């Protein structure tokens, strides 16, 4: 009688949430500092002071009805103006506010794109390892089909051979996530150029656009000066899906945006479809106070240097112990190989030490585990001997 | 290539938004005080000071990562606890936090219920006049069908004769909205009892629950001590969909909740389906700061007495001029008959005086117009002579 899909989706928590709940329970028993929870991608770095200052400033100087009232569905005019100017300055683009649509966070940004594009039978391609919610949003959310290209586990760039086998005339869009959750890879300009050349050739061959959906909430979190190419400059039919969850440590506030470039095929209809999808999904408008807050904090980030400290400490530590891992270039995840072929069994063994990691299977990449290092640095220091014990167990 | 439905929905703004945009343009030409815009349901009353104080208090006393971090998908534990205690005290109910699911506002509350319940072929019944977005959410959003029962224009209670003709074995749920947008009617206890007795008989006859979805963002905005029955006390299979948009004047912040009573058939699965629907629709969690804010402001409202002042002024004024109108018992809308049978033509005529109202056709109730009186009282005083001129034009 109820929607079976919804009951099932709601009953089976995501693996990540389940591990996190286990960690909470264990912390209550053995103490928080004895549980090494690396399961959740919840930023541990506080928002910059400018966020609090922006809120205070807005509350002091603007009328309550202006701060908390409805904005237009696509977002406050001034907010969109400020944000697009900042994008243009940073990436040498030419957007106006009419290319921007404010959203209720990253999940909303990508859900809206899927809903705007999908007709029955459409396929969306993504590259493992990938964010597991893509599957729900594409399939139960929009009625499309998610097609997964197996990982290139050498470097977590794109496995083009497998990609070419899967692209076909039903392919509506390709979803990329760089810096990547969970691998930490940043797609190089070379990867983007190869991808774009295939998309252009195939769009021509099939006589319709194949869109690129760039899911980039980790854009600012990159290491050693790595550059994250701005994809609209390479491919006109690109949606940029952004969120302030990670850059300003505001994941609970649900605030982000979609960029729809004017050069895109059928721009006017495409932007209208984005508006239609936002309406149908019941978003109404992105939270109004935080629209104004992110505009006031434009170009700023939390102190993301902590993530690089954590990454270096953890990466070097694990490599020294014999773990095999591609060094992350961004985001706040390490994605090493598990020490036995079944990552689920490996994670279970780790759990006995109250060391919590997420098996790569959910990300379409078995034999690996995700370690979220958006945690206190001290937790990593405390956890290293535990990782060592775990490795030694496998050497026996 | 794009989703046709989405392009169409995004291209055709809602009638209401279109009228509002016309008003903005006219205000720029003739001055804001010369445009009598009664089109939008955007509360003009500021939030109570307690909202600002709550924000300041939270920012001063809680860690940034706790304030702005993810909450669990169903909402912060403490917030849900505080809110359910307040509901219990007010309505003599017995809910716990496990009966509450925090949402991204009223549109999310009802969209989640539709998505949680709908299987292909399901019908949802509502009573005219009704909020036009119901149709989008039920049909394009969830794949169900919205069935509309014509209005009882005598008093805007339920037209039971027409309801009985439409209820059938495909009926999954009935949506009620009391206090009503746009009629201002409050369903009496008698109406609720009759409705419930039909639902109980038909659920039994068809061998499956017919749910009641109570969309009640206007619950607190009622006049002359009218009571709004709390529907879970009359019918166990009721979802209560609430939003703080109107009571605390926070429509832009997108914060509300759903109550799922434990007595409901298959409670555990139903709550799971609500969680599944929230997940699929990409909501992740209700905005975190405002979850805490509404918990701190629990039981409070904006100064809603202004709406009663406005209602009295406008209602009496229009009746004296010969307009025919059912006196509203709640919400902030007046829904008089238009002075010619085609409400669209009537509204066009009114537009020439820069008097902006919304034709009832969109609400499934032709021959009426919606006047939103959530405006400065002065606007009503200024508009009365204009309403008079308009009426006189029809007397010629």
PDB file of C-alpha atoms in Angstrom, chain A residues 69-345:
ATOM      1  CA  UNK A  69      10.621  36.157   3.480  1.00  0.00           C
ATOM      2  CA  UNK A  70      10.263  34.126   0.299  1.00  0.00           C
ATOM      3  CA  UNK A  71      12.855  34.904  -2.342  1.00  0.00           C
ATOM      4  CA  UNK A  72      12.170  34.274  -5.999  1.00  0.00           C
ATOM      5  CA  UNK A  73      12.431  30.547  -6.757  1.00  0.00           C
ATOM      6  CA  UNK A  74      15.797  30.955  -8.503  1.00  0.00           C
ATOM      7  CA  UNK A  75      17.192  32.924  -5.548  1.00  0.00           C
ATOM      8  CA  UNK A  76      17.587  36.519  -4.432  1.00  0.00           C
ATOM      9  CA  UNK A  77      18.650  38.789  -7.322  1.00  0.00           C
ATOM     10  CA  UNK A  78      21.452  40.493  -5.449  1.00  0.00           C
ATOM     11  CA  UNK A  79      22.790  37.212  -4.037  1.00  0.00           C
ATOM     12  CA  UNK A  80      22.951  35.671  -7.510  1.00  0.00           C
ATOM     13  CA  UNK A  81      24.630  38.795  -8.834  1.00  0.00           C
ATOM     14  CA  UNK A  82      27.343  38.758  -6.154  1.00  0.00           C
ATOM     15  CA  UNK A  83      28.034  35.035  -6.558  1.00  0.00           C
ATOM     16  CA  UNK A  84      28.291  35.088 -10.360  1.00  0.00           C
ATOM     17  CA  UNK A  85      30.653  38.083 -10.230  1.00  0.00           C
ATOM     18  CA  UNK A  86      32.862  36.122  -7.872  1.00  0.00           C
ATOM     19  CA  UNK A  87      32.823  33.050 -10.139  1.00  0.00           C
ATOM     20  CA  UNK A  88      33.664  35.217 -13.134  1.00  0.00           C
ATOM     21  CA  UNK A  89      36.593  36.837 -11.354  1.00  0.00           C
ATOM     22  CA  UNK A  90      37.989  33.522 -10.186  1.00  0.00           C
ATOM     23  CA  UNK A  91      37.524  31.467 -13.342  1.00  0.00           C
ATOM     24  CA  UNK A  92      37.473  34.121 -16.051  1.00  0.00           C
ATOM     25  CA  UNK A  93      33.906  33.229 -17.059  1.00  0.00           C
ATOM     26  CA  UNK A  94      31.028  35.479 -18.186  1.00  0.00           C
ATOM     27  CA  UNK A  95      28.012  34.433 -16.167  1.00  0.00           C
ATOM     28  CA  UNK A  96      25.207  36.705 -15.039  1.00  0.00           C
ATOM     29  CA  UNK A  97      22.666  36.116 -12.314  1.00  0.00           C
ATOM     30  CA  UNK A  98      20.423  34.581 -14.975  1.00  0.00           C
ATOM     31  CA  UNK A  99      22.858  31.660 -15.229  1.00  0.00           C
ATOM     32  CA  UNK A 100      22.550  30.886 -11.516  1.00  0.00           C
ATOM     33  CA  UNK A 101      19.882  28.977  -9.603  1.00  0.00           C
ATOM     34  CA  UNK A 102      20.246  28.851  -5.800  1.00  0.00           C
ATOM     35  CA  UNK A 103      19.538  25.453  -4.250  1.00  0.00           C
ATOM     36  CA  UNK A 104      18.879  23.687  -0.958  1.00  0.00           C
ATOM     37  CA  UNK A 105      22.427  22.173  -1.003  1.00  0.00           C
ATOM     38  CA  UNK A 106      24.363  19.709  -3.168  1.00  0.00           C
ATOM     39  CA  UNK A 107      21.791  16.907  -3.085  1.00  0.00           C
ATOM     40  CA  UNK A 108      19.195  19.396  -4.348  1.00  0.00           C
ATOM     41  CA  UNK A 109      21.574  20.699  -7.030  1.00  0.00           C
ATOM     42  CA  UNK A 110      22.116  17.294  -8.577  1.00  0.00           C
ATOM     43  CA  UNK A 111      18.548  16.056  -7.994  1.00  0.00           C
ATOM     44  CA  UNK A 112      17.230  19.097  -9.851  1.00  0.00           C
ATOM     45  CA  UNK A 113      19.541  18.430 -12.818  1.00  0.00           C
ATOM     46  CA  UNK A 114      18.450  14.793 -13.009  1.00  0.00           C
ATOM     47  CA  UNK A 115      14.771  15.730 -12.793  1.00  0.00           C
ATOM     48  CA  UNK A 116      15.155  18.529 -15.365  1.00  0.00           C
ATOM     49  CA  UNK A 117      16.768  16.210 -17.899  1.00  0.00           C
ATOM     50  CA  UNK A 118      15.165  12.806 -17.502  1.00  0.00           C
ATOM     51  CA  UNK A 119      12.736  11.269 -19.935  1.00  0.00           C
ATOM     52  CA  UNK A 120      11.800   7.582 -19.598  1.00  0.00           C
ATOM     53  CA  UNK A 121      14.640   5.305 -20.738  1.00  0.00           C
ATOM     54  CA  UNK A 122      17.402   7.863 -20.177  1.00  0.00           C
ATOM     55  CA  UNK A 123      20.745   6.718 -18.819  1.00  0.00           C
ATOM     56  CA  UNK A 124      23.206   8.644 -16.669  1.00  0.00           C
ATOM     57  CA  UNK A 125      26.820   7.520 -16.561  1.00  0.00           C
ATOM     58  CA  UNK A 126      29.117   7.996 -13.596  1.00  0.00           C
ATOM     59  CA  UNK A 127      32.606   6.762 -12.730  1.00  0.00           C
ATOM     60  CA  UNK A 128      33.372   4.533  -9.761  1.00  0.00           C
ATOM     61  CA  UNK A 129      34.120   5.251  -7.040  1.00  0.00           C
ATOM     62  CA  UNK A 130      30.989   7.411  -6.804  1.00  0.00           C
ATOM     63  CA  UNK A 131      28.668   8.946  -4.197  1.00  0.00           C
ATOM     64  CA  UNK A 132      26.014   6.236  -3.565  1.00  0.00           C
ATOM     65  CA  UNK A 133      23.069   8.652  -3.398  1.00  0.00           C
ATOM     66  CA  UNK A 134      23.453   9.274  -7.160  1.00  0.00           C
ATOM     67  CA  UNK A 135      21.699   5.979  -7.726  1.00  0.00           C
ATOM     68  CA  UNK A 136      18.650   6.917  -5.601  1.00  0.00           C
ATOM     69  CA  UNK A 137      18.362  10.379  -7.116  1.00  0.00           C
ATOM     70  CA  UNK A 138      18.641   9.163 -10.716  1.00  0.00           C
ATOM     71  CA  UNK A 139      16.535   6.018 -10.378  1.00  0.00           C
ATOM     72  CA  UNK A 140      13.801   6.418  -7.745  1.00  0.00           C
ATOM     73  CA  UNK A 141      13.968  10.225  -7.870  1.00  0.00           C
ATOM     74  CA  UNK A 142      13.831  10.792 -11.613  1.00  0.00           C
ATOM     75  CA  UNK A 143      13.047   7.474 -13.253  1.00  0.00           C
ATOM     76  CA  UNK A 144      16.328   7.257 -15.172  1.00  0.00           C
ATOM     77  CA  UNK A 145      19.015   4.568 -14.971  1.00  0.00           C
ATOM     78  CA  UNK A 146      22.467   4.988 -13.441  1.00  0.00           C
ATOM     79  CA  UNK A 147      25.253   3.291 -15.374  1.00  0.00           C
ATOM     80  CA  UNK A 148      28.543   2.886 -13.514  1.00  0.00           C
ATOM     81  CA  UNK A 149      31.951   2.783 -15.187  1.00  0.00           C
ATOM     82  CA  UNK A 150      34.361   0.655 -13.118  1.00  0.00           C
ATOM     83  CA  UNK A 151      37.206   2.511 -11.417  1.00  0.00           C
ATOM     84  CA  UNK A 152      40.679   3.004 -12.746  1.00  0.00           C
ATOM     85  CA  UNK A 153      42.239   1.982  -9.441  1.00  0.00           C
ATOM     86  CA  UNK A 154      45.736   3.020 -10.545  1.00  0.00           C
ATOM     87  CA  UNK A 155      44.986   6.719 -10.128  1.00  0.00           C
ATOM     88  CA  UNK A 156      41.187   7.108  -9.907  1.00  0.00           C
ATOM     89  CA  UNK A 157      41.043   9.183 -13.079  1.00  0.00           C
ATOM     90  CA  UNK A 158      38.560   8.003 -15.749  1.00  0.00           C
ATOM     91  CA  UNK A 159      38.602   4.457 -17.132  1.00  0.00           C
ATOM     92  CA  UNK A 160      38.013   5.552 -20.737  1.00  0.00           C
ATOM     93  CA  UNK A 161      38.023   2.070 -22.205  1.00  0.00           C
ATOM     94  CA  UNK A 162      35.095   1.025 -20.016  1.00  0.00           C
ATOM     95  CA  UNK A 163      33.412   4.410 -20.493  1.00  0.00           C
ATOM     96  CA  UNK A 164      33.380   4.019 -24.270  1.00  0.00           C
ATOM     97  CA  UNK A 165      31.704   0.626 -23.890  1.00  0.00           C
ATOM     98  CA  UNK A 166      28.855   2.165 -21.919  1.00  0.00           C
ATOM     99  CA  UNK A 167      28.072   5.427 -23.687  1.00  0.00           C
ATOM    100  CA  UNK A 168      25.194   5.007 -26.138  1.00  0.00           C
ATOM    101  CA  UNK A 169      22.281   6.847 -27.652  1.00  0.00           C
ATOM    102  CA  UNK A 170      20.286   6.607 -24.410  1.00  0.00           C
ATOM    103  CA  UNK A 171      23.027   8.429 -22.481  1.00  0.00           C
ATOM    104  CA  UNK A 172      21.511  11.710 -21.307  1.00  0.00           C
ATOM    105  CA  UNK A 173      24.358  12.918 -19.117  1.00  0.00           C
ATOM    106  CA  UNK A 174      27.638  12.059 -17.461  1.00  0.00           C
ATOM    107  CA  UNK A 175      28.184  12.902 -13.787  1.00  0.00           C
ATOM    108  CA  UNK A 176      31.666  13.756 -12.568  1.00  0.00           C
ATOM    109  CA  UNK A 177      32.698  14.493  -8.995  1.00  0.00           C
ATOM    110  CA  UNK A 178      36.145  16.072  -8.712  1.00  0.00           C
ATOM    111  CA  UNK A 179      37.707  16.448  -6.145  1.00  0.00           C
ATOM    112  CA  UNK A 180      36.254  13.026  -5.634  1.00  0.00           C
ATOM    113  CA  UNK A 181      34.372  11.487  -2.756  1.00  0.00           C
ATOM    114  CA  UNK A 182      35.703   8.900  -1.821  1.00  0.00           C
ATOM    115  CA  UNK A 183      39.010   8.655  -3.736  1.00  0.00           C
ATOM    116  CA  UNK A 184      40.302  12.208  -3.250  1.00  0.00           C
ATOM    117  CA  UNK A 185      41.297  12.284  -6.927  1.00  0.00           C
ATOM    118  CA  UNK A 186      41.133  15.535  -8.868  1.00  0.00           C
ATOM    119  CA  UNK A 187      40.467  15.072 -12.563  1.00  0.00           C
ATOM    120  CA  UNK A 188      43.385  16.494 -14.522  1.00  0.00           C
ATOM    121  CA  UNK A 189      42.940  18.833 -17.465  1.00  0.00           C
ATOM    122  CA  UNK A 190      44.013  15.916 -19.622  1.00  0.00           C
ATOM    123  CA  UNK A 191      41.176  13.762 -18.260  1.00  0.00           C
ATOM    124  CA  UNK A 192      38.671  16.552 -18.848  1.00  0.00           C
ATOM    125  CA  UNK A 193      39.890  17.103 -22.412  1.00  0.00           C
ATOM    126  CA  UNK A 194      39.616  13.408 -23.254  1.00  0.00           C
ATOM    127  CA  UNK A 195      36.168  13.197 -21.690  1.00  0.00           C
ATOM    128  CA  UNK A 196      34.963  16.277 -23.548  1.00  0.00           C
ATOM    129  CA  UNK A 197      36.265  15.039 -26.879  1.00  0.00           C
ATOM    130  CA  UNK A 198      34.297  11.799 -26.467  1.00  0.00           C
ATOM    131  CA  UNK A 199      31.154  13.686 -25.392  1.00  0.00           C
ATOM    132  CA  UNK A 200      31.415  16.018 -28.372  1.00  0.00           C
ATOM    133  CA  UNK A 201      31.914  13.184 -30.837  1.00  0.00           C
ATOM    134  CA  UNK A 202      29.084  11.128 -29.353  1.00  0.00           C
ATOM    135  CA  UNK A 203      26.692  14.093 -29.137  1.00  0.00           C
ATOM    136  CA  UNK A 204      27.302  14.638 -32.835  1.00  0.00           C
ATOM    137  CA  UNK A 205      26.967  10.954 -33.670  1.00  0.00           C
ATOM    138  CA  UNK A 206      23.673  10.558 -31.787  1.00  0.00           C
ATOM    139  CA  UNK A 207      22.318  13.956 -32.839  1.00  0.00           C
ATOM    140  CA  UNK A 208      21.603  15.168 -29.322  1.00  0.00           C
ATOM    141  CA  UNK A 209      23.521  16.809 -26.494  1.00  0.00           C
ATOM    142  CA  UNK A 210      25.058  14.604 -23.819  1.00  0.00           C
ATOM    143  CA  UNK A 211      25.217  16.795 -20.756  1.00  0.00           C
ATOM    144  CA  UNK A 212      27.984  16.913 -18.195  1.00  0.00           C
ATOM    145  CA  UNK A 213      26.918  17.330 -14.569  1.00  0.00           C
ATOM    146  CA  UNK A 214      29.846  18.494 -12.470  1.00  0.00           C
ATOM    147  CA  UNK A 215      29.173  17.807  -8.807  1.00  0.00           C
ATOM    148  CA  UNK A 216      31.820  19.859  -7.051  1.00  0.00           C
ATOM    149  CA  UNK A 217      31.221  20.536  -3.355  1.00  0.00           C
ATOM    150  CA  UNK A 218      34.937  19.893  -2.653  1.00  0.00           C
ATOM    151  CA  UNK A 219      36.263  22.373  -5.254  1.00  0.00           C
ATOM    152  CA  UNK A 220      38.263  24.451  -2.747  1.00  0.00           C
ATOM    153  CA  UNK A 221      39.641  21.523  -0.757  1.00  0.00           C
ATOM    154  CA  UNK A 222      42.763  20.658  -2.783  1.00  0.00           C
ATOM    155  CA  UNK A 223      46.389  20.040  -1.838  1.00  0.00           C
ATOM    156  CA  UNK A 224      49.824  21.171  -3.013  1.00  0.00           C
ATOM    157  CA  UNK A 225      48.395  23.768  -5.362  1.00  0.00           C
ATOM    158  CA  UNK A 226      46.508  21.278  -7.566  1.00  0.00           C
ATOM    159  CA  UNK A 227      44.187  23.017 -10.059  1.00  0.00           C
ATOM    160  CA  UNK A 228      40.567  21.941 -10.518  1.00  0.00           C
ATOM    161  CA  UNK A 229      39.624  22.818 -14.128  1.00  0.00           C
ATOM    162  CA  UNK A 230      36.375  24.838 -14.430  1.00  0.00           C
ATOM    163  CA  UNK A 231      34.468  22.552 -16.729  1.00  0.00           C
ATOM    164  CA  UNK A 232      32.114  25.017 -18.440  1.00  0.00           C
ATOM    165  CA  UNK A 233      35.242  26.415 -20.128  1.00  0.00           C
ATOM    166  CA  UNK A 234      35.835  23.067 -21.792  1.00  0.00           C
ATOM    167  CA  UNK A 235      32.299  21.935 -22.530  1.00  0.00           C
ATOM    168  CA  UNK A 236      29.286  24.174 -23.030  1.00  0.00           C
ATOM    169  CA  UNK A 237      26.645  21.619 -22.026  1.00  0.00           C
ATOM    170  CA  UNK A 238      27.862  21.518 -18.433  1.00  0.00           C
ATOM    171  CA  UNK A 239      25.824  22.016 -15.271  1.00  0.00           C
ATOM    172  CA  UNK A 240      27.989  23.066 -12.318  1.00  0.00           C
ATOM    173  CA  UNK A 241      26.466  21.794  -9.072  1.00  0.00           C
ATOM    174  CA  UNK A 242      27.935  23.484  -6.038  1.00  0.00           C
ATOM    175  CA  UNK A 243      27.345  23.517  -2.309  1.00  0.00           C
ATOM    176  CA  UNK A 244      28.748  25.549   0.575  1.00  0.00           C
ATOM    177  CA  UNK A 245      28.591  22.503   2.883  1.00  0.00           C
ATOM    178  CA  UNK A 246      32.316  21.812   2.791  1.00  0.00           C
ATOM    179  CA  UNK A 247      33.902  25.154   1.847  1.00  0.00           C
ATOM    180  CA  UNK A 248      32.132  27.102   4.614  1.00  0.00           C
ATOM    181  CA  UNK A 249      31.381  24.086   6.863  1.00  0.00           C
ATOM    182  CA  UNK A 250      27.612  24.595   6.524  1.00  0.00           C
ATOM    183  CA  UNK A 251      26.347  21.101   5.637  1.00  0.00           C
ATOM    184  CA  UNK A 252      23.283  21.331   7.877  1.00  0.00           C
ATOM    185  CA  UNK A 253      22.125  24.641   6.385  1.00  0.00           C
ATOM    186  CA  UNK A 254      21.472  23.242   2.909  1.00  0.00           C
ATOM    187  CA  UNK A 255      22.730  25.971   0.626  1.00  0.00           C
ATOM    188  CA  UNK A 256      24.270  25.686  -2.830  1.00  0.00           C
ATOM    189  CA  UNK A 257      23.661  26.548  -6.466  1.00  0.00           C
ATOM    190  CA  UNK A 258      23.553  25.333 -10.064  1.00  0.00           C
ATOM    191  CA  UNK A 259      25.290  27.170 -12.915  1.00  0.00           C
ATOM    192  CA  UNK A 260      23.546  26.857 -16.302  1.00  0.00           C
ATOM    193  CA  UNK A 261      25.799  28.466 -18.966  1.00  0.00           C
ATOM    194  CA  UNK A 262      24.140  30.617 -21.650  1.00  0.00           C
ATOM    195  CA  UNK A 263      26.102  28.771 -24.347  1.00  0.00           C
ATOM    196  CA  UNK A 264      24.323  25.546 -23.479  1.00  0.00           C
ATOM    197  CA  UNK A 265      21.988  24.091 -26.156  1.00  0.00           C
ATOM    198  CA  UNK A 266      18.454  25.472 -25.656  1.00  0.00           C
ATOM    199  CA  UNK A 267      19.592  27.601 -22.748  1.00  0.00           C
ATOM    200  CA  UNK A 268      16.219  29.187 -22.133  1.00  0.00           C
ATOM    201  CA  UNK A 269      14.367  25.880 -21.998  1.00  0.00           C
ATOM    202  CA  UNK A 270      17.118  24.286 -19.943  1.00  0.00           C
ATOM    203  CA  UNK A 271      17.017  26.997 -17.296  1.00  0.00           C
ATOM    204  CA  UNK A 272      13.216  26.721 -17.319  1.00  0.00           C
ATOM    205  CA  UNK A 273      13.497  22.956 -16.794  1.00  0.00           C
ATOM    206  CA  UNK A 274      15.766  23.587 -13.808  1.00  0.00           C
ATOM    207  CA  UNK A 275      13.126  25.948 -12.385  1.00  0.00           C
ATOM    208  CA  UNK A 276      10.402  23.384 -13.105  1.00  0.00           C
ATOM    209  CA  UNK A 277      12.364  20.608 -11.393  1.00  0.00           C
ATOM    210  CA  UNK A 278      13.041  22.770  -8.331  1.00  0.00           C
ATOM    211  CA  UNK A 279       9.336  23.527  -8.134  1.00  0.00           C
ATOM    212  CA  UNK A 280       8.235  19.887  -8.520  1.00  0.00           C
ATOM    213  CA  UNK A 281      10.700  18.667  -5.920  1.00  0.00           C
ATOM    214  CA  UNK A 282       9.107  21.102  -3.445  1.00  0.00           C
ATOM    215  CA  UNK A 283      12.147  23.264  -2.719  1.00  0.00           C
ATOM    216  CA  UNK A 284      10.306  26.637  -3.163  1.00  0.00           C
ATOM    217  CA  UNK A 285      13.513  28.632  -2.552  1.00  0.00           C
ATOM    218  CA  UNK A 286      16.958  28.088  -1.002  1.00  0.00           C
ATOM    219  CA  UNK A 287      16.976  29.091   2.699  1.00  0.00           C
ATOM    220  CA  UNK A 288      16.755  32.882   2.633  1.00  0.00           C
ATOM    221  CA  UNK A 289      19.058  33.954   5.483  1.00  0.00           C
ATOM    222  CA  UNK A 290      21.839  31.663   4.263  1.00  0.00           C
ATOM    223  CA  UNK A 291      21.480  32.928   0.690  1.00  0.00           C
ATOM    224  CA  UNK A 292      22.453  36.323   2.075  1.00  0.00           C
ATOM    225  CA  UNK A 293      25.153  34.842   4.319  1.00  0.00           C
ATOM    226  CA  UNK A 294      27.005  33.027   1.523  1.00  0.00           C
ATOM    227  CA  UNK A 295      26.847  36.182  -0.614  1.00  0.00           C
ATOM    228  CA  UNK A 296      28.492  38.136   2.209  1.00  0.00           C
ATOM    229  CA  UNK A 297      31.147  35.426   2.630  1.00  0.00           C
ATOM    230  CA  UNK A 298      31.778  35.051  -1.083  1.00  0.00           C
ATOM    231  CA  UNK A 299      35.257  33.734  -1.910  1.00  0.00           C
ATOM    232  CA  UNK A 300      35.980  32.738   1.702  1.00  0.00           C
ATOM    233  CA  UNK A 301      36.462  29.289   3.182  1.00  0.00           C
ATOM    234  CA  UNK A 302      36.865  27.627   6.552  1.00  0.00           C
ATOM    235  CA  UNK A 303      40.454  26.881   7.615  1.00  0.00           C
ATOM    236  CA  UNK A 304      40.796  23.991   5.205  1.00  0.00           C
ATOM    237  CA  UNK A 305      44.553  23.713   5.848  1.00  0.00           C
ATOM    238  CA  UNK A 306      43.649  21.347   8.673  1.00  0.00           C
ATOM    239  CA  UNK A 307      42.522  18.799   6.120  1.00  0.00           C
ATOM    240  CA  UNK A 308      45.946  18.841   4.457  1.00  0.00           C
ATOM    241  CA  UNK A 309      47.634  18.351   7.840  1.00  0.00           C
ATOM    242  CA  UNK A 310      45.339  15.392   8.485  1.00  0.00           C
ATOM    243  CA  UNK A 311      45.867  13.950   5.033  1.00  0.00           C
ATOM    244  CA  UNK A 312      49.657  14.078   5.279  1.00  0.00           C
ATOM    245  CA  UNK A 313      49.699  12.513   8.712  1.00  0.00           C
ATOM    246  CA  UNK A 314      47.308   9.716   7.817  1.00  0.00           C
ATOM    247  CA  UNK A 315      48.601   9.020   4.316  1.00  0.00           C
ATOM    248  CA  UNK A 316      52.255   8.830   5.356  1.00  0.00           C
ATOM    249  CA  UNK A 317      51.379   6.770   8.407  1.00  0.00           C
ATOM    250  CA  UNK A 318      49.402   4.200   6.457  1.00  0.00           C
ATOM    251  CA  UNK A 319      51.956   3.922   3.648  1.00  0.00           C
ATOM    252  CA  UNK A 320      54.705   3.282   6.211  1.00  0.00           C
ATOM    253  CA  UNK A 321      52.622   0.469   7.666  1.00  0.00           C
ATOM    254  CA  UNK A 322      52.303  -1.129   4.246  1.00  0.00           C
ATOM    255  CA  UNK A 323      48.794   0.002   3.291  1.00  0.00           C
ATOM    256  CA  UNK A 324      48.423   0.683  -0.424  1.00  0.00           C
ATOM    257  CA  UNK A 325      46.757   3.945  -1.290  1.00  0.00           C
ATOM    258  CA  UNK A 326      46.610   6.554  -4.068  1.00  0.00           C
ATOM    259  CA  UNK A 327      47.582   9.886  -2.495  1.00  0.00           C
ATOM    260  CA  UNK A 328      44.525  12.193  -2.452  1.00  0.00           C
ATOM    261  CA  UNK A 329      44.803  15.527  -4.220  1.00  0.00           C
ATOM    262  CA  UNK A 330      41.655  16.946  -2.650  1.00  0.00           C
ATOM    263  CA  UNK A 331      38.440  16.427  -0.635  1.00  0.00           C
ATOM    264  CA  UNK A 332      38.884  14.877   2.818  1.00  0.00           C
ATOM    265  CA  UNK A 333      38.901  11.147   2.169  1.00  0.00           C
ATOM    266  CA  UNK A 334      41.573   8.476   1.892  1.00  0.00           C
ATOM    267  CA  UNK A 335      40.600   5.414  -0.155  1.00  0.00           C
ATOM    268  CA  UNK A 336      43.183   2.675   0.498  1.00  0.00           C
ATOM    269  CA  UNK A 337      42.937  -0.960  -0.528  1.00  0.00           C
ATOM    270  CA  UNK A 338      41.517  -3.155   2.183  1.00  0.00           C
ATOM    271  CA  UNK A 339      43.945  -5.736   3.556  1.00  0.00           C
ATOM    272  CA  UNK A 340      41.770  -8.600   2.422  1.00  0.00           C
ATOM    273  CA  UNK A 341      39.789  -8.798  -0.794  1.00  0.00           C
ATOM    274  CA  UNK A 342      36.425  -8.380   0.931  1.00  0.00           C
ATOM    275  CA  UNK A 343      36.354  -4.825   2.274  1.00  0.00           C
ATOM    276  CA  UNK A 344      33.275  -5.617   4.366  1.00  0.00           C
ATOM    277  CA  UNK A 345      35.144  -8.299   6.296  1.00  0.00           C
TER     278      UNK A 345
END
